[in-house]
């Protein structure tokens, strides 16, 4: 197995493994260390079937069950489909607008996702990249006084786009507006530390995103928004050195660590050009914070 960084600060390419074979303890250890070191792994030349993807995913921990059963594979309900394909009867094959703003997966629920795995099944001719940014590095580069200010604070997270002035609703997803309007009322706000300590590396990471973080606990909007705007400027400004944009090759399997990264789907493709990804997710621990700035 060979691990080669793809940028200075985030991401590595892995070659020389076949994930459809039984995974040895050595390979498991090597992959886990590579993920902790590089936060995103691009594992080349993998063509896992949905059941094989479930078997591989399970070595990392307990799989989450996708909440939307309309968009899971026929072979197994543990694998969700991301796709822009529409069936002849007009129904969507997969989730079409997944991840369209910078976020960390499911930070809007109490126990968010730890690791997300995408098997590229069909790449579009153009577009369809995924961007990542390293939230350890962003935290470490913040001015000391800002670190001190946010250490110990909690962000307010919510799934509904109608509660969030920083995002818009994609017109491409059927029923999206209704979903976000009803979830604005039905789903609770969840608080998460703005700075978490990664449970495996012990490193501190910024943990908030333009997609899900809509406020700061105990602060008015007028107080919180300028702070969030500064934090999010580091996430969204791709001229800064914390980012990696992944352009998929055929048979890439990409996995990332949500506890120290934000990511987003770049888009830029459209029918008849089809993108299809198979997605599995490993559940995490409740994020926790240490109280001192470093
Ligand atoms: C996700 C996600 C990005 C993409 O699956 O959680 O954000 O490029 N995907 O599909
Ligand atoms: Mn995502």
PDB file of C-alpha atoms and ligand atoms in Angstrom:
ATOM      1  CA  UNK A   1       0.000   0.000   0.000  1.00  0.00           C
ATOM      2  CA  UNK A   2       1.341   3.401  -0.976  1.00  0.00           C
ATOM      3  CA  UNK A   3       0.147   6.680   0.573  1.00  0.00           C
ATOM      4  CA  UNK A   4       1.040   9.911  -1.255  1.00  0.00           C
ATOM      5  CA  UNK A   5      -0.127  13.379  -0.113  1.00  0.00           C
ATOM      6  CA  UNK A   6      -2.194  15.227  -2.714  1.00  0.00           C
ATOM      7  CA  UNK A   7      -1.644  18.687  -1.242  1.00  0.00           C
ATOM      8  CA  UNK A   8       0.493  20.314   1.441  1.00  0.00           C
ATOM      9  CA  UNK A   9      -2.169  20.311   4.076  1.00  0.00           C
ATOM     10  CA  UNK A  10      -4.994  17.874   3.398  1.00  0.00           C
ATOM     11  CA  UNK A  11      -5.622  14.636   1.514  1.00  0.00           C
ATOM     12  CA  UNK A  12      -3.623  11.637   0.320  1.00  0.00           C
ATOM     13  CA  UNK A  13      -3.869   9.184  -2.538  1.00  0.00           C
ATOM     14  CA  UNK A  14      -3.731   5.489  -1.676  1.00  0.00           C
ATOM     15  CA  UNK A  15      -2.730   2.881  -4.220  1.00  0.00           C
ATOM     16  CA  UNK A  16      -1.885  -0.798  -4.028  1.00  0.00           C
ATOM     17  CA  UNK A  17      -4.902  -2.040  -2.070  1.00  0.00           C
ATOM     18  CA  UNK A  18      -7.944  -3.966  -3.176  1.00  0.00           C
ATOM     19  CA  UNK A  19     -10.753  -3.223  -0.748  1.00  0.00           C
ATOM     20  CA  UNK A  20     -12.939  -6.044  -2.063  1.00  0.00           C
ATOM     21  CA  UNK A  21     -10.431  -8.540  -0.614  1.00  0.00           C
ATOM     22  CA  UNK A  22     -10.577  -9.341   3.090  1.00  0.00           C
ATOM     23  CA  UNK A  23      -8.717  -6.479   4.801  1.00  0.00           C
ATOM     24  CA  UNK A  24      -5.720  -7.572   6.878  1.00  0.00           C
ATOM     25  CA  UNK A  25      -4.992  -6.039  10.282  1.00  0.00           C
ATOM     26  CA  UNK A  26      -1.911  -4.377   8.779  1.00  0.00           C
ATOM     27  CA  UNK A  27      -3.907  -2.719   6.005  1.00  0.00           C
ATOM     28  CA  UNK A  28      -6.566  -1.657   8.492  1.00  0.00           C
ATOM     29  CA  UNK A  29      -3.949  -0.033  10.729  1.00  0.00           C
ATOM     30  CA  UNK A  30      -2.241   1.603   7.754  1.00  0.00           C
ATOM     31  CA  UNK A  31      -5.474   3.059   6.412  1.00  0.00           C
ATOM     32  CA  UNK A  32      -6.569   4.350   9.810  1.00  0.00           C
ATOM     33  CA  UNK A  33      -3.224   6.056  10.382  1.00  0.00           C
ATOM     34  CA  UNK A  34      -3.328   7.524   6.872  1.00  0.00           C
ATOM     35  CA  UNK A  35      -6.824   8.900   7.477  1.00  0.00           C
ATOM     36  CA  UNK A  36      -5.781  10.440  10.803  1.00  0.00           C
ATOM     37  CA  UNK A  37      -2.666  11.953   9.188  1.00  0.00           C
ATOM     38  CA  UNK A  38      -4.285  13.261   5.992  1.00  0.00           C
ATOM     39  CA  UNK A  39      -8.029  13.577   6.825  1.00  0.00           C
ATOM     40  CA  UNK A  40      -9.104  12.614   3.275  1.00  0.00           C
ATOM     41  CA  UNK A  41      -8.085   9.422   1.484  1.00  0.00           C
ATOM     42  CA  UNK A  42      -8.507   8.922  -2.248  1.00  0.00           C
ATOM     43  CA  UNK A  43      -8.241   5.175  -2.741  1.00  0.00           C
ATOM     44  CA  UNK A  44      -7.743   4.462  -6.434  1.00  0.00           C
ATOM     45  CA  UNK A  45      -9.025   1.574  -8.540  1.00  0.00           C
ATOM     46  CA  UNK A  46     -11.900   0.365  -6.363  1.00  0.00           C
ATOM     47  CA  UNK A  47     -15.152  -1.009  -7.753  1.00  0.00           C
ATOM     48  CA  UNK A  48     -16.970  -2.105  -4.621  1.00  0.00           C
ATOM     49  CA  UNK A  49     -20.517  -3.441  -4.956  1.00  0.00           C
ATOM     50  CA  UNK A  50     -22.893  -2.007  -2.332  1.00  0.00           C
ATOM     51  CA  UNK A  51     -22.551  -5.104  -0.070  1.00  0.00           C
ATOM     52  CA  UNK A  52     -18.748  -4.964  -0.424  1.00  0.00           C
ATOM     53  CA  UNK A  53     -18.815  -1.268   0.466  1.00  0.00           C
ATOM     54  CA  UNK A  54     -20.803  -2.119   3.601  1.00  0.00           C
ATOM     55  CA  UNK A  55     -18.248  -4.785   4.572  1.00  0.00           C
ATOM     56  CA  UNK A  56     -15.345  -2.374   4.043  1.00  0.00           C
ATOM     57  CA  UNK A  57     -17.127   0.471   5.866  1.00  0.00           C
ATOM     58  CA  UNK A  58     -17.871  -1.728   8.889  1.00  0.00           C
ATOM     59  CA  UNK A  59     -14.160  -2.043   9.706  1.00  0.00           C
ATOM     60  CA  UNK A  60     -14.228   1.630  10.732  1.00  0.00           C
ATOM     61  CA  UNK A  61     -17.169   1.416  13.144  1.00  0.00           C
ATOM     62  CA  UNK A  62     -20.957   1.221  13.208  1.00  0.00           C
ATOM     63  CA  UNK A  63     -22.700   2.257  10.018  1.00  0.00           C
ATOM     64  CA  UNK A  64     -25.411   4.886  10.082  1.00  0.00           C
ATOM     65  CA  UNK A  65     -28.699   3.955   8.426  1.00  0.00           C
ATOM     66  CA  UNK A  66     -29.620   6.466   5.729  1.00  0.00           C
ATOM     67  CA  UNK A  67     -32.663   8.467   6.814  1.00  0.00           C
ATOM     68  CA  UNK A  68     -34.183   8.623   3.339  1.00  0.00           C
ATOM     69  CA  UNK A  69     -35.065   5.095   2.177  1.00  0.00           C
ATOM     70  CA  UNK A  70     -36.175   6.363  -1.240  1.00  0.00           C
ATOM     71  CA  UNK A  71     -32.547   6.761  -2.209  1.00  0.00           C
ATOM     72  CA  UNK A  72     -30.821   3.581  -1.043  1.00  0.00           C
ATOM     73  CA  UNK A  73     -29.439   0.813  -3.239  1.00  0.00           C
ATOM     74  CA  UNK A  74     -31.479  -2.259  -4.134  1.00  0.00           C
ATOM     75  CA  UNK A  75     -28.815  -4.528  -2.703  1.00  0.00           C
ATOM     76  CA  UNK A  76     -28.636  -2.916   0.744  1.00  0.00           C
ATOM     77  CA  UNK A  77     -30.393  -0.083   2.596  1.00  0.00           C
ATOM     78  CA  UNK A  78     -27.079   0.886   4.260  1.00  0.00           C
ATOM     79  CA  UNK A  79     -25.825   2.461   1.027  1.00  0.00           C
ATOM     80  CA  UNK A  80     -27.301   5.751  -0.099  1.00  0.00           C
ATOM     81  CA  UNK A  81     -27.220   6.935  -3.704  1.00  0.00           C
ATOM     82  CA  UNK A  82     -26.158  10.450  -4.665  1.00  0.00           C
ATOM     83  CA  UNK A  83     -27.202  11.035  -8.244  1.00  0.00           C
ATOM     84  CA  UNK A  84     -28.802  13.464 -10.644  1.00  0.00           C
ATOM     85  CA  UNK A  85     -30.338  10.659 -12.720  1.00  0.00           C
ATOM     86  CA  UNK A  86     -34.123  10.756 -13.247  1.00  0.00           C
ATOM     87  CA  UNK A  87     -36.075   7.556 -14.070  1.00  0.00           C
ATOM     88  CA  UNK A  88     -38.474   7.489 -17.048  1.00  0.00           C
ATOM     89  CA  UNK A  89     -41.385   7.849 -14.583  1.00  0.00           C
ATOM     90  CA  UNK A  90     -39.892  11.150 -13.373  1.00  0.00           C
ATOM     91  CA  UNK A  91     -38.663   9.932  -9.974  1.00  0.00           C
ATOM     92  CA  UNK A  92     -35.136  10.660  -8.796  1.00  0.00           C
ATOM     93  CA  UNK A  93     -32.631   7.819  -8.472  1.00  0.00           C
ATOM     94  CA  UNK A  94     -30.669   9.517  -5.707  1.00  0.00           C
ATOM     95  CA  UNK A  95     -30.177  12.641  -3.640  1.00  0.00           C
ATOM     96  CA  UNK A  96     -29.394  15.383  -6.127  1.00  0.00           C
ATOM     97  CA  UNK A  97     -28.311  18.310  -3.948  1.00  0.00           C
ATOM     98  CA  UNK A  98     -26.246  16.496  -1.277  1.00  0.00           C
ATOM     99  CA  UNK A  99     -23.573  18.676   0.268  1.00  0.00           C
ATOM    100  CA  UNK A 100     -24.030  21.800  -1.829  1.00  0.00           C
ATOM    101  CA  UNK A 101     -22.693  24.172   0.871  1.00  0.00           C
ATOM    102  CA  UNK A 102     -19.623  23.823   3.104  1.00  0.00           C
ATOM    103  CA  UNK A 103     -20.411  21.508   6.023  1.00  0.00           C
ATOM    104  CA  UNK A 104     -19.406  18.612   8.223  1.00  0.00           C
ATOM    105  CA  UNK A 105     -21.790  15.681   7.884  1.00  0.00           C
ATOM    106  CA  UNK A 106     -24.789  15.705  10.272  1.00  0.00           C
ATOM    107  CA  UNK A 107     -23.375  18.247  12.690  1.00  0.00           C
ATOM    108  CA  UNK A 108     -27.034  19.211  13.136  1.00  0.00           C
ATOM    109  CA  UNK A 109     -27.720  16.033  15.093  1.00  0.00           C
ATOM    110  CA  UNK A 110     -26.417  15.339  18.562  1.00  0.00           C
ATOM    111  CA  UNK A 111     -24.058  12.560  17.560  1.00  0.00           C
ATOM    112  CA  UNK A 112     -22.785  13.508  14.111  1.00  0.00           C
ATOM    113  CA  UNK A 113     -21.084  11.325  11.518  1.00  0.00           C
ATOM    114  CA  UNK A 114     -17.427  10.445  12.027  1.00  0.00           C
ATOM    115  CA  UNK A 115     -16.399   9.161   8.609  1.00  0.00           C
ATOM    116  CA  UNK A 116     -18.068   9.324   5.195  1.00  0.00           C
ATOM    117  CA  UNK A 117     -17.194   7.015   2.305  1.00  0.00           C
ATOM    118  CA  UNK A 118     -18.082   7.637  -1.349  1.00  0.00           C
ATOM    119  CA  UNK A 119     -17.577   5.067  -4.075  1.00  0.00           C
ATOM    120  CA  UNK A 120     -17.571   6.810  -7.446  1.00  0.00           C
ATOM    121  CA  UNK A 121     -19.840   4.691  -9.648  1.00  0.00           C
ATOM    122  CA  UNK A 122     -20.297   7.111 -12.532  1.00  0.00           C
ATOM    123  CA  UNK A 123     -18.443  10.384 -12.951  1.00  0.00           C
ATOM    124  CA  UNK A 124     -19.819  13.132 -15.167  1.00  0.00           C
ATOM    125  CA  UNK A 125     -17.770  14.282 -18.143  1.00  0.00           C
ATOM    126  CA  UNK A 126     -17.337  17.627 -16.431  1.00  0.00           C
ATOM    127  CA  UNK A 127     -17.848  18.920 -12.907  1.00  0.00           C
ATOM    128  CA  UNK A 128     -18.784  16.867  -9.873  1.00  0.00           C
ATOM    129  CA  UNK A 129     -15.675  17.603  -7.804  1.00  0.00           C
ATOM    130  CA  UNK A 130     -15.663  17.574  -4.003  1.00  0.00           C
ATOM    131  CA  UNK A 131     -13.767  20.246  -2.064  1.00  0.00           C
ATOM    132  CA  UNK A 132     -12.299  19.773   1.386  1.00  0.00           C
ATOM    133  CA  UNK A 133     -10.750  22.085   3.944  1.00  0.00           C
ATOM    134  CA  UNK A 134      -8.680  21.184   6.943  1.00  0.00           C
ATOM    135  CA  UNK A 135     -10.336  22.518  10.086  1.00  0.00           C
ATOM    136  CA  UNK A 136      -7.347  21.700  12.324  1.00  0.00           C
ATOM    137  CA  UNK A 137      -5.214  23.997  10.194  1.00  0.00           C
ATOM    138  CA  UNK A 138      -7.823  26.734  10.147  1.00  0.00           C
ATOM    139  CA  UNK A 139      -8.122  26.603  13.938  1.00  0.00           C
ATOM    140  CA  UNK A 140      -4.355  26.603  14.429  1.00  0.00           C
ATOM    141  CA  UNK A 141      -3.908  29.661  12.193  1.00  0.00           C
ATOM    142  CA  UNK A 142      -6.534  31.804  13.958  1.00  0.00           C
ATOM    143  CA  UNK A 143      -5.243  34.799  15.912  1.00  0.00           C
ATOM    144  CA  UNK A 144      -4.723  33.979  19.573  1.00  0.00           C
ATOM    145  CA  UNK A 145      -7.443  36.327  20.801  1.00  0.00           C
ATOM    146  CA  UNK A 146     -10.026  34.793  18.483  1.00  0.00           C
ATOM    147  CA  UNK A 147      -9.032  31.295  19.619  1.00  0.00           C
ATOM    148  CA  UNK A 148      -9.492  32.393  23.206  1.00  0.00           C
ATOM    149  CA  UNK A 149     -12.840  33.938  22.400  1.00  0.00           C
ATOM    150  CA  UNK A 150     -14.304  30.842  20.737  1.00  0.00           C
ATOM    151  CA  UNK A 151     -12.764  28.149  22.929  1.00  0.00           C
ATOM    152  CA  UNK A 152     -15.504  26.950  25.238  1.00  0.00           C
ATOM    153  CA  UNK A 153     -18.326  28.425  23.123  1.00  0.00           C
ATOM    154  CA  UNK A 154     -21.026  26.324  21.503  1.00  0.00           C
ATOM    155  CA  UNK A 155     -22.396  26.745  17.998  1.00  0.00           C
ATOM    156  CA  UNK A 156     -26.103  26.319  17.311  1.00  0.00           C
ATOM    157  CA  UNK A 157     -26.683  23.888  14.440  1.00  0.00           C
ATOM    158  CA  UNK A 158     -29.834  23.239  12.434  1.00  0.00           C
ATOM    159  CA  UNK A 159     -30.697  21.239   9.326  1.00  0.00           C
ATOM    160  CA  UNK A 160     -33.273  23.625   7.923  1.00  0.00           C
ATOM    161  CA  UNK A 161     -32.082  25.907   5.155  1.00  0.00           C
ATOM    162  CA  UNK A 162     -34.942  28.321   5.814  1.00  0.00           C
ATOM    163  CA  UNK A 163     -33.413  29.141   9.217  1.00  0.00           C
ATOM    164  CA  UNK A 164     -30.059  29.973   7.656  1.00  0.00           C
ATOM    165  CA  UNK A 165     -29.400  33.171   5.737  1.00  0.00           C
ATOM    166  CA  UNK A 166     -26.079  31.844   4.432  1.00  0.00           C
ATOM    167  CA  UNK A 167     -27.590  29.124   2.187  1.00  0.00           C
ATOM    168  CA  UNK A 168     -30.213  28.695  -0.522  1.00  0.00           C
ATOM    169  CA  UNK A 169     -32.495  25.800  -1.472  1.00  0.00           C
ATOM    170  CA  UNK A 170     -31.639  23.942  -4.681  1.00  0.00           C
ATOM    171  CA  UNK A 171     -34.557  24.013  -7.153  1.00  0.00           C
ATOM    172  CA  UNK A 172     -33.490  20.557  -8.401  1.00  0.00           C
ATOM    173  CA  UNK A 173     -34.600  18.469  -5.436  1.00  0.00           C
ATOM    174  CA  UNK A 174     -38.264  17.524  -5.421  1.00  0.00           C
ATOM    175  CA  UNK A 175     -39.963  18.568  -2.184  1.00  0.00           C
ATOM    176  CA  UNK A 176     -36.886  20.325  -0.797  1.00  0.00           C
ATOM    177  CA  UNK A 177     -38.703  23.538   0.082  1.00  0.00           C
ATOM    178  CA  UNK A 178     -41.453  21.667   1.987  1.00  0.00           C
ATOM    179  CA  UNK A 179     -38.862  19.567   3.792  1.00  0.00           C
ATOM    180  CA  UNK A 180     -36.884  22.588   4.963  1.00  0.00           C
ATOM    181  CA  UNK A 181     -40.023  24.479   5.953  1.00  0.00           C
ATOM    182  CA  UNK A 182     -41.395  21.632   8.039  1.00  0.00           C
ATOM    183  CA  UNK A 183     -38.004  20.740   9.529  1.00  0.00           C
ATOM    184  CA  UNK A 184     -37.558  24.365  10.604  1.00  0.00           C
ATOM    185  CA  UNK A 185     -40.379  23.705  13.076  1.00  0.00           C
ATOM    186  CA  UNK A 186     -40.048  19.968  13.709  1.00  0.00           C
ATOM    187  CA  UNK A 187     -36.315  19.579  14.314  1.00  0.00           C
ATOM    188  CA  UNK A 188     -34.591  20.873  17.431  1.00  0.00           C
ATOM    189  CA  UNK A 189     -31.548  23.098  17.422  1.00  0.00           C
ATOM    190  CA  UNK A 190     -28.451  21.200  18.508  1.00  0.00           C
ATOM    191  CA  UNK A 191     -25.398  22.706  20.134  1.00  0.00           C
ATOM    192  CA  UNK A 192     -21.861  21.600  19.320  1.00  0.00           C
ATOM    193  CA  UNK A 193     -18.542  22.942  20.597  1.00  0.00           C
ATOM    194  CA  UNK A 194     -17.079  25.536  18.214  1.00  0.00           C
ATOM    195  CA  UNK A 195     -13.708  23.948  18.928  1.00  0.00           C
ATOM    196  CA  UNK A 196     -13.639  20.209  19.444  1.00  0.00           C
ATOM    197  CA  UNK A 197     -10.882  17.867  20.479  1.00  0.00           C
ATOM    198  CA  UNK A 198     -10.560  15.021  18.003  1.00  0.00           C
ATOM    199  CA  UNK A 199     -11.213  11.785  19.900  1.00  0.00           C
ATOM    200  CA  UNK A 200      -8.402   9.875  18.186  1.00  0.00           C
ATOM    201  CA  UNK A 201      -5.657  12.421  17.527  1.00  0.00           C
ATOM    202  CA  UNK A 202      -6.276  14.712  20.527  1.00  0.00           C
ATOM    203  CA  UNK A 203      -5.833  17.711  18.200  1.00  0.00           C
ATOM    204  CA  UNK A 204      -8.134  20.711  18.370  1.00  0.00           C
ATOM    205  CA  UNK A 205     -10.255  21.505  15.373  1.00  0.00           C
ATOM    206  CA  UNK A 206     -12.701  24.243  14.463  1.00  0.00           C
ATOM    207  CA  UNK A 207     -16.156  22.668  14.269  1.00  0.00           C
ATOM    208  CA  UNK A 208     -18.780  24.829  12.572  1.00  0.00           C
ATOM    209  CA  UNK A 209     -19.981  25.427   9.039  1.00  0.00           C
ATOM    210  CA  UNK A 210     -21.935  27.893   6.913  1.00  0.00           C
ATOM    211  CA  UNK A 211     -24.413  25.106   6.097  1.00  0.00           C
ATOM    212  CA  UNK A 212     -25.413  24.052   9.597  1.00  0.00           C
ATOM    213  CA  UNK A 213     -24.168  26.588  12.168  1.00  0.00           C
ATOM    214  CA  UNK A 214     -26.727  29.365  12.559  1.00  0.00           C
ATOM    215  CA  UNK A 215     -25.702  30.989  15.813  1.00  0.00           C
ATOM    216  CA  UNK A 216     -23.654  30.866  18.982  1.00  0.00           C
ATOM    217  CA  UNK A 217     -25.201  29.801  22.262  1.00  0.00           C
ATOM    218  CA  UNK A 218     -25.726  32.685  24.664  1.00  0.00           C
ATOM    219  CA  UNK A 219     -25.102  35.395  22.027  1.00  0.00           C
ATOM    220  CA  UNK A 220     -27.456  37.616  20.095  1.00  0.00           C
ATOM    221  CA  UNK A 221     -27.377  37.370  16.305  1.00  0.00           C
ATOM    222  CA  UNK A 222     -25.660  40.766  16.180  1.00  0.00           C
ATOM    223  CA  UNK A 223     -22.906  39.435  18.399  1.00  0.00           C
ATOM    224  CA  UNK A 224     -22.573  35.988  16.856  1.00  0.00           C
ATOM    225  CA  UNK A 225     -22.776  36.742  13.149  1.00  0.00           C
ATOM    226  CA  UNK A 226     -19.553  38.775  12.844  1.00  0.00           C
ATOM    227  CA  UNK A 227     -17.656  35.991  14.621  1.00  0.00           C
ATOM    228  CA  UNK A 228     -19.201  33.291  12.421  1.00  0.00           C
ATOM    229  CA  UNK A 229     -18.529  35.393   9.314  1.00  0.00           C
ATOM    230  CA  UNK A 230     -14.827  35.564  10.167  1.00  0.00           C
ATOM    231  CA  UNK A 231     -14.632  31.825  10.893  1.00  0.00           C
ATOM    232  CA  UNK A 232     -16.513  30.912   7.717  1.00  0.00           C
ATOM    233  CA  UNK A 233     -14.333  33.188   5.584  1.00  0.00           C
ATOM    234  CA  UNK A 234     -11.485  30.768   6.262  1.00  0.00           C
ATOM    235  CA  UNK A 235     -13.655  27.845   5.180  1.00  0.00           C
ATOM    236  CA  UNK A 236     -14.985  29.383   1.987  1.00  0.00           C
ATOM    237  CA  UNK A 237     -11.891  31.260   0.777  1.00  0.00           C
ATOM    238  CA  UNK A 238     -10.164  28.734  -1.406  1.00  0.00           C
ATOM    239  CA  UNK A 239      -7.169  30.990  -1.989  1.00  0.00           C
ATOM    240  CA  UNK A 240      -6.031  30.072   1.482  1.00  0.00           C
ATOM    241  CA  UNK A 241      -3.803  27.036   1.820  1.00  0.00           C
ATOM    242  CA  UNK A 242      -6.201  24.779   3.722  1.00  0.00           C
ATOM    243  CA  UNK A 243      -8.067  23.342   0.771  1.00  0.00           C
ATOM    244  CA  UNK A 244      -8.005  20.393  -1.600  1.00  0.00           C
ATOM    245  CA  UNK A 245     -10.337  20.012  -4.558  1.00  0.00           C
ATOM    246  CA  UNK A 246     -10.822  16.405  -5.602  1.00  0.00           C
ATOM    247  CA  UNK A 247     -11.502  15.695  -9.244  1.00  0.00           C
ATOM    248  CA  UNK A 248     -12.732  12.105  -9.433  1.00  0.00           C
ATOM    249  CA  UNK A 249     -11.108   9.490 -11.606  1.00  0.00           C
ATOM    250  CA  UNK A 250     -13.083   6.396 -12.511  1.00  0.00           C
ATOM    251  CA  UNK A 251     -13.097   3.866  -9.654  1.00  0.00           C
ATOM    252  CA  UNK A 252     -12.065   6.292  -6.914  1.00  0.00           C
ATOM    253  CA  UNK A 253     -13.227   5.546  -3.419  1.00  0.00           C
ATOM    254  CA  UNK A 254     -12.951   8.670  -1.293  1.00  0.00           C
ATOM    255  CA  UNK A 255     -13.287   8.767   2.488  1.00  0.00           C
ATOM    256  CA  UNK A 256     -12.994  11.625   4.913  1.00  0.00           C
ATOM    257  CA  UNK A 257     -12.983  12.448   8.606  1.00  0.00           C
ATOM    258  CA  UNK A 258     -15.843  14.808   9.493  1.00  0.00           C
ATOM    259  CA  UNK A 259     -14.334  15.638  12.882  1.00  0.00           C
ATOM    260  CA  UNK A 260     -11.588  17.795  11.395  1.00  0.00           C
ATOM    261  CA  UNK A 261     -12.812  18.756   7.911  1.00  0.00           C
ATOM    262  CA  UNK A 262     -15.461  20.678   6.089  1.00  0.00           C
ATOM    263  CA  UNK A 263     -16.398  19.721   2.556  1.00  0.00           C
ATOM    264  CA  UNK A 264     -18.817  20.569  -0.203  1.00  0.00           C
ATOM    265  CA  UNK A 265     -20.068  19.216  -3.516  1.00  0.00           C
ATOM    266  CA  UNK A 266     -18.957  21.653  -6.203  1.00  0.00           C
ATOM    267  CA  UNK A 267     -21.627  20.662  -8.769  1.00  0.00           C
ATOM    268  CA  UNK A 268     -21.191  22.011 -12.287  1.00  0.00           C
ATOM    269  CA  UNK A 269     -22.739  19.077 -14.180  1.00  0.00           C
ATOM    270  CA  UNK A 270     -26.186  18.425 -15.579  1.00  0.00           C
ATOM    271  CA  UNK A 271     -28.286  15.908 -17.517  1.00  0.00           C
ATOM    272  CA  UNK A 272     -27.720  14.015 -19.694  1.00  0.00           C
ATOM    273  CA  UNK A 273     -24.331  13.887 -17.976  1.00  0.00           C
ATOM    274  CA  UNK A 274     -24.819  11.643 -14.956  1.00  0.00           C
ATOM    275  CA  UNK A 275     -22.975  11.519 -11.662  1.00  0.00           C
ATOM    276  CA  UNK A 276     -23.570   8.590  -9.302  1.00  0.00           C
ATOM    277  CA  UNK A 277     -21.915   8.007  -5.939  1.00  0.00           C
ATOM    278  CA  UNK A 278     -22.581   5.284  -3.381  1.00  0.00           C
ATOM    279  CA  UNK A 279     -22.349   6.634   0.142  1.00  0.00           C
ATOM    280  CA  UNK A 280     -21.836   4.949   3.495  1.00  0.00           C
ATOM    281  CA  UNK A 281     -21.344   6.699   6.811  1.00  0.00           C
ATOM    282  CA  UNK A 282     -19.753   5.669  10.077  1.00  0.00           C
ATOM    283  CA  UNK A 283     -21.369   7.092  13.207  1.00  0.00           C
ATOM    284  CA  UNK A 284     -19.307   9.172  15.604  1.00  0.00           C
ATOM    285  CA  UNK A 285     -19.064  10.133  19.238  1.00  0.00           C
ATOM    286  CA  UNK A 286     -20.650  13.242  20.654  1.00  0.00           C
ATOM    287  CA  UNK A 287     -18.141  16.067  19.983  1.00  0.00           C
ATOM    288  CA  UNK A 288     -16.378  17.300  23.093  1.00  0.00           C
ATOM    289  CA  UNK A 289     -14.315  20.338  23.899  1.00  0.00           C
ATOM    290  CA  UNK A 290     -11.340  21.029  26.102  1.00  0.00           C
ATOM    291  CA  UNK A 291     -11.575  24.447  27.607  1.00  0.00           C
ATOM    292  CA  UNK A 292      -8.167  26.046  27.039  1.00  0.00           C
ATOM    293  CA  UNK A 293      -6.810  27.863  24.027  1.00  0.00           C
ATOM    294  CA  UNK A 294      -3.411  26.639  22.887  1.00  0.00           C
TER     295      UNK A 294
HETATM  296  C1  LIG B   1     -21.735  13.883   1.282  1.00  0.00           C
HETATM  297  C2  LIG B   1     -21.280  15.032   0.476  1.00  0.00           C
HETATM  298  C3  LIG B   1     -20.177  15.672  -1.576  1.00  0.00           C
HETATM  299  C4  LIG B   1     -20.183  15.253  -3.010  1.00  0.00           C
HETATM  300  O1  LIG B   1     -21.946  12.817   0.690  1.00  0.00           O
HETATM  301  O2  LIG B   1     -21.853  14.024   2.495  1.00  0.00           O
HETATM  302  O3  LIG B   1     -21.223  16.106   0.983  1.00  0.00           O
HETATM  303  O4  LIG B   1     -19.331  15.788  -3.762  1.00  0.00           O
HETATM  304  N1  LIG B   1     -20.920  14.770  -0.788  1.00  0.00           N
HETATM  305  O5  LIG B   1     -21.019  14.441  -3.394  1.00  0.00           O
HETATM  306 MN1  LIG B   2     -21.466  15.913   3.176  1.00  0.00          MN
END
